């Protein structure tokens, strides 16, 4: 099983969120996910939220990764990964952990991680070097990323 990984460097500028959405949309076509599919829209929204959090709340550059399991031989294979689950990761150099906020009424912010929790099948974060990596997964079928990545130290998962 091969894993197709795409990666984009994100500058510490809120305008990068729109660039990340456009970049992700342009990459989906080559993965078999149509840009008009509900899955594509969900992935774009998740990317938008995670990149926004990284850029706005840390003020640091970040790296956006999309991982798509695919068919194939052993080159690039990841143990335990089967077709079906798409993983989005945003890594930044801030050690500050993500924090859920409770938005009220007309608040214009504070809903990002609630959206991620509601849209993703799983999500979490873990320390990475001097910073952290926040990730989420969306299943196209059954959960399939068993053992593919090191276990996160601090995770918020949906049951």
PDB file of C-alpha atoms in Angstrom:
ATOM      1  CA  UNK A   1       0.000   0.000   0.000  1.00  0.00           C
ATOM      2  CA  UNK A   2       1.371   3.381  -0.953  1.00  0.00           C
ATOM      3  CA  UNK A   3       0.535   6.671   0.703  1.00  0.00           C
ATOM      4  CA  UNK A   4       0.407   9.765  -1.435  1.00  0.00           C
ATOM      5  CA  UNK A   5       1.549  12.739   0.625  1.00  0.00           C
ATOM      6  CA  UNK A   6       1.253  16.319  -0.559  1.00  0.00           C
ATOM      7  CA  UNK A   7       2.689  19.203   1.384  1.00  0.00           C
ATOM      8  CA  UNK A   8       2.545  22.986   1.281  1.00  0.00           C
ATOM      9  CA  UNK A   9       4.486  25.582   3.267  1.00  0.00           C
ATOM     10  CA  UNK A  10       2.200  28.210   4.806  1.00  0.00           C
ATOM     11  CA  UNK A  11       3.501  31.663   5.738  1.00  0.00           C
ATOM     12  CA  UNK A  12       2.403  33.404   8.943  1.00  0.00           C
ATOM     13  CA  UNK A  13      -0.168  35.516   7.107  1.00  0.00           C
ATOM     14  CA  UNK A  14      -3.982  35.140   7.302  1.00  0.00           C
ATOM     15  CA  UNK A  15      -4.136  35.467   3.487  1.00  0.00           C
ATOM     16  CA  UNK A  16      -2.448  32.054   3.352  1.00  0.00           C
ATOM     17  CA  UNK A  17      -5.700  30.391   4.411  1.00  0.00           C
ATOM     18  CA  UNK A  18      -7.269  31.138   1.022  1.00  0.00           C
ATOM     19  CA  UNK A  19      -4.116  29.980  -0.755  1.00  0.00           C
ATOM     20  CA  UNK A  20      -4.204  26.722   1.233  1.00  0.00           C
ATOM     21  CA  UNK A  21      -7.830  26.125   0.209  1.00  0.00           C
ATOM     22  CA  UNK A  22      -7.030  26.752  -3.471  1.00  0.00           C
ATOM     23  CA  UNK A  23      -3.944  24.521  -3.289  1.00  0.00           C
ATOM     24  CA  UNK A  24      -5.898  21.686  -1.646  1.00  0.00           C
ATOM     25  CA  UNK A  25      -8.743  21.936  -4.173  1.00  0.00           C
ATOM     26  CA  UNK A  26      -6.272  21.730  -7.049  1.00  0.00           C
ATOM     27  CA  UNK A  27      -4.676  18.592  -5.561  1.00  0.00           C
ATOM     28  CA  UNK A  28      -7.898  16.667  -4.920  1.00  0.00           C
ATOM     29  CA  UNK A  29      -8.599  15.911  -8.582  1.00  0.00           C
ATOM     30  CA  UNK A  30      -5.532  13.665  -8.826  1.00  0.00           C
ATOM     31  CA  UNK A  31      -6.650  11.611  -5.841  1.00  0.00           C
ATOM     32  CA  UNK A  32      -9.991  10.437  -7.210  1.00  0.00           C
ATOM     33  CA  UNK A  33     -11.955  12.850  -5.029  1.00  0.00           C
ATOM     34  CA  UNK A  34     -14.071  15.125  -7.196  1.00  0.00           C
ATOM     35  CA  UNK A  35     -13.998  18.791  -6.189  1.00  0.00           C
ATOM     36  CA  UNK A  36     -17.811  18.804  -6.049  1.00  0.00           C
ATOM     37  CA  UNK A  37     -18.057  15.765  -3.760  1.00  0.00           C
ATOM     38  CA  UNK A  38     -19.160  16.335  -0.164  1.00  0.00           C
ATOM     39  CA  UNK A  39     -15.856  14.756   0.955  1.00  0.00           C
ATOM     40  CA  UNK A  40     -13.904  17.438  -0.910  1.00  0.00           C
ATOM     41  CA  UNK A  41     -15.943  20.214   0.704  1.00  0.00           C
ATOM     42  CA  UNK A  42     -15.414  18.659   4.135  1.00  0.00           C
ATOM     43  CA  UNK A  43     -11.660  18.396   3.571  1.00  0.00           C
ATOM     44  CA  UNK A  44     -11.440  21.998   2.371  1.00  0.00           C
ATOM     45  CA  UNK A  45     -13.317  23.232   5.441  1.00  0.00           C
ATOM     46  CA  UNK A  46     -11.085  21.187   7.764  1.00  0.00           C
ATOM     47  CA  UNK A  47      -7.973  22.525   6.055  1.00  0.00           C
ATOM     48  CA  UNK A  48      -9.312  26.058   6.327  1.00  0.00           C
ATOM     49  CA  UNK A  49      -9.919  25.700  10.068  1.00  0.00           C
ATOM     50  CA  UNK A  50      -6.596  24.040  10.883  1.00  0.00           C
ATOM     51  CA  UNK A  51      -4.530  26.468   8.805  1.00  0.00           C
ATOM     52  CA  UNK A  52      -6.442  29.430  10.261  1.00  0.00           C
ATOM     53  CA  UNK A  53      -5.719  28.198  13.776  1.00  0.00           C
ATOM     54  CA  UNK A  54      -2.025  27.756  13.007  1.00  0.00           C
ATOM     55  CA  UNK A  55      -1.578  31.124  11.326  1.00  0.00           C
ATOM     56  CA  UNK A  56      -3.816  33.292  13.508  1.00  0.00           C
ATOM     57  CA  UNK A  57      -3.240  31.783  16.947  1.00  0.00           C
ATOM     58  CA  UNK A  58       0.495  31.097  16.695  1.00  0.00           C
ATOM     59  CA  UNK A  59       1.684  33.825  14.343  1.00  0.00           C
ATOM     60  CA  UNK A  60       4.141  31.232  12.997  1.00  0.00           C
ATOM     61  CA  UNK A  61       4.615  29.618   9.597  1.00  0.00           C
ATOM     62  CA  UNK A  62       3.233  26.105   9.231  1.00  0.00           C
ATOM     63  CA  UNK A  63       3.280  23.072   6.968  1.00  0.00           C
ATOM     64  CA  UNK A  64       0.036  21.634   5.592  1.00  0.00           C
ATOM     65  CA  UNK A  65       0.036  17.958   4.613  1.00  0.00           C
ATOM     66  CA  UNK A  66      -2.636  15.842   2.980  1.00  0.00           C
ATOM     67  CA  UNK A  67      -2.181  12.071   3.000  1.00  0.00           C
ATOM     68  CA  UNK A  68      -4.151   9.765   0.726  1.00  0.00           C
ATOM     69  CA  UNK A  69      -3.742   5.981   0.931  1.00  0.00           C
ATOM     70  CA  UNK A  70      -3.666   4.321  -2.456  1.00  0.00           C
ATOM     71  CA  UNK A  71      -3.117   1.039  -4.176  1.00  0.00           C
ATOM     72  CA  UNK A  72       0.331  -0.031  -5.204  1.00  0.00           C
ATOM     73  CA  UNK A  73       3.535  -1.772  -4.295  1.00  0.00           C
ATOM     74  CA  UNK A  74       5.848  -1.394  -1.359  1.00  0.00           C
ATOM     75  CA  UNK A  75       7.452   1.925  -2.320  1.00  0.00           C
ATOM     76  CA  UNK A  76       6.212   4.490   0.155  1.00  0.00           C
ATOM     77  CA  UNK A  77       4.075   1.939   1.926  1.00  0.00           C
ATOM     78  CA  UNK A  78       2.912   2.613   5.463  1.00  0.00           C
ATOM     79  CA  UNK A  79       2.052  -0.380   7.626  1.00  0.00           C
ATOM     80  CA  UNK A  80      -1.610  -0.631   8.548  1.00  0.00           C
ATOM     81  CA  UNK A  81      -2.885   1.914   6.012  1.00  0.00           C
ATOM     82  CA  UNK A  82      -5.719   0.878   3.694  1.00  0.00           C
ATOM     83  CA  UNK A  83      -7.596   2.871   1.070  1.00  0.00           C
ATOM     84  CA  UNK A  84     -10.359   5.001   2.456  1.00  0.00           C
ATOM     85  CA  UNK A  85      -9.089   7.426   5.073  1.00  0.00           C
ATOM     86  CA  UNK A  86      -7.792  10.868   4.218  1.00  0.00           C
ATOM     87  CA  UNK A  87      -5.526  12.532   6.769  1.00  0.00           C
ATOM     88  CA  UNK A  88      -4.869  16.273   7.043  1.00  0.00           C
ATOM     89  CA  UNK A  89      -2.022  17.573   9.195  1.00  0.00           C
ATOM     90  CA  UNK A  90      -0.837  21.062  10.047  1.00  0.00           C
ATOM     91  CA  UNK A  91       2.518  21.346  11.800  1.00  0.00           C
ATOM     92  CA  UNK A  92       3.781  24.608  13.280  1.00  0.00           C
ATOM     93  CA  UNK A  93       6.685  25.701  15.452  1.00  0.00           C
ATOM     94  CA  UNK A  94       4.599  26.890  18.400  1.00  0.00           C
ATOM     95  CA  UNK A  95       4.627  24.563  21.410  1.00  0.00           C
ATOM     96  CA  UNK A  96       1.340  26.084  22.613  1.00  0.00           C
ATOM     97  CA  UNK A  97      -1.298  23.317  22.508  1.00  0.00           C
ATOM     98  CA  UNK A  98      -4.587  23.846  20.687  1.00  0.00           C
ATOM     99  CA  UNK A  99      -7.351  25.064  22.959  1.00  0.00           C
ATOM    100  CA  UNK A 100     -11.063  24.660  22.429  1.00  0.00           C
ATOM    101  CA  UNK A 101     -13.021  27.825  23.019  1.00  0.00           C
ATOM    102  CA  UNK A 102     -16.722  28.194  23.631  1.00  0.00           C
ATOM    103  CA  UNK A 103     -18.146  30.718  21.206  1.00  0.00           C
ATOM    104  CA  UNK A 104     -21.391  32.358  22.149  1.00  0.00           C
ATOM    105  CA  UNK A 105     -24.137  33.935  20.084  1.00  0.00           C
ATOM    106  CA  UNK A 106     -22.646  36.512  17.744  1.00  0.00           C
ATOM    107  CA  UNK A 107     -18.962  35.710  18.405  1.00  0.00           C
ATOM    108  CA  UNK A 108     -17.021  35.743  15.146  1.00  0.00           C
ATOM    109  CA  UNK A 109     -14.404  33.223  16.324  1.00  0.00           C
ATOM    110  CA  UNK A 110     -13.970  30.327  18.665  1.00  0.00           C
ATOM    111  CA  UNK A 111     -15.711  27.622  16.654  1.00  0.00           C
ATOM    112  CA  UNK A 112     -12.778  26.151  14.716  1.00  0.00           C
ATOM    113  CA  UNK A 113     -12.026  23.088  16.812  1.00  0.00           C
ATOM    114  CA  UNK A 114     -15.747  22.466  17.333  1.00  0.00           C
ATOM    115  CA  UNK A 115     -16.111  22.322  13.546  1.00  0.00           C
ATOM    116  CA  UNK A 116     -13.126  19.997  13.271  1.00  0.00           C
ATOM    117  CA  UNK A 117     -14.625  17.764  15.966  1.00  0.00           C
ATOM    118  CA  UNK A 118     -17.972  17.698  14.178  1.00  0.00           C
ATOM    119  CA  UNK A 119     -16.639  17.059  10.676  1.00  0.00           C
ATOM    120  CA  UNK A 120     -13.669  14.736  11.204  1.00  0.00           C
ATOM    121  CA  UNK A 121     -13.951  11.103  12.198  1.00  0.00           C
ATOM    122  CA  UNK A 122     -10.913  11.567  14.443  1.00  0.00           C
ATOM    123  CA  UNK A 123      -8.632  14.423  15.338  1.00  0.00           C
ATOM    124  CA  UNK A 124      -5.908  15.219  17.779  1.00  0.00           C
ATOM    125  CA  UNK A 125      -2.512  16.759  18.250  1.00  0.00           C
ATOM    126  CA  UNK A 126       0.942  15.815  19.377  1.00  0.00           C
ATOM    127  CA  UNK A 127       4.222  17.560  20.096  1.00  0.00           C
ATOM    128  CA  UNK A 128       6.597  17.613  17.134  1.00  0.00           C
ATOM    129  CA  UNK A 129      10.108  18.940  17.663  1.00  0.00           C
ATOM    130  CA  UNK A 130       9.816  22.384  19.250  1.00  0.00           C
ATOM    131  CA  UNK A 131       6.245  22.725  17.970  1.00  0.00           C
ATOM    132  CA  UNK A 132       3.224  20.520  17.356  1.00  0.00           C
ATOM    133  CA  UNK A 133       1.234  18.695  14.720  1.00  0.00           C
ATOM    134  CA  UNK A 134      -2.570  18.881  14.638  1.00  0.00           C
ATOM    135  CA  UNK A 135      -4.238  16.222  12.549  1.00  0.00           C
ATOM    136  CA  UNK A 136      -7.652  15.015  11.528  1.00  0.00           C
ATOM    137  CA  UNK A 137      -8.923  12.061   9.549  1.00  0.00           C
ATOM    138  CA  UNK A 138     -11.994  11.594   7.387  1.00  0.00           C
ATOM    139  CA  UNK A 139     -13.017   8.069   6.480  1.00  0.00           C
ATOM    140  CA  UNK A 140     -14.258   7.319   3.002  1.00  0.00           C
ATOM    141  CA  UNK A 141     -15.289   3.916   4.311  1.00  0.00           C
ATOM    142  CA  UNK A 142     -14.310   2.235   7.561  1.00  0.00           C
ATOM    143  CA  UNK A 143     -11.488   3.526   9.850  1.00  0.00           C
ATOM    144  CA  UNK A 144      -8.229   2.412   8.263  1.00  0.00           C
ATOM    145  CA  UNK A 145      -5.150   4.217   9.628  1.00  0.00           C
ATOM    146  CA  UNK A 146      -4.390   1.559  12.237  1.00  0.00           C
ATOM    147  CA  UNK A 147      -0.735   1.785  13.287  1.00  0.00           C
ATOM    148  CA  UNK A 148       0.302   4.107  10.465  1.00  0.00           C
ATOM    149  CA  UNK A 149       1.447   6.938  12.681  1.00  0.00           C
ATOM    150  CA  UNK A 150       3.030   7.197  16.088  1.00  0.00           C
ATOM    151  CA  UNK A 151       0.394   7.459  18.806  1.00  0.00           C
ATOM    152  CA  UNK A 152      -0.333  11.040  19.845  1.00  0.00           C
ATOM    153  CA  UNK A 153       0.516  11.977  23.425  1.00  0.00           C
ATOM    154  CA  UNK A 154      -2.413  14.337  23.892  1.00  0.00           C
ATOM    155  CA  UNK A 155      -5.451  13.513  21.805  1.00  0.00           C
ATOM    156  CA  UNK A 156      -9.042  14.565  21.594  1.00  0.00           C
ATOM    157  CA  UNK A 157     -10.903  11.780  19.809  1.00  0.00           C
ATOM    158  CA  UNK A 158     -14.509  11.252  19.015  1.00  0.00           C
ATOM    159  CA  UNK A 159     -15.874   7.890  20.000  1.00  0.00           C
TER     160      UNK A 159
END
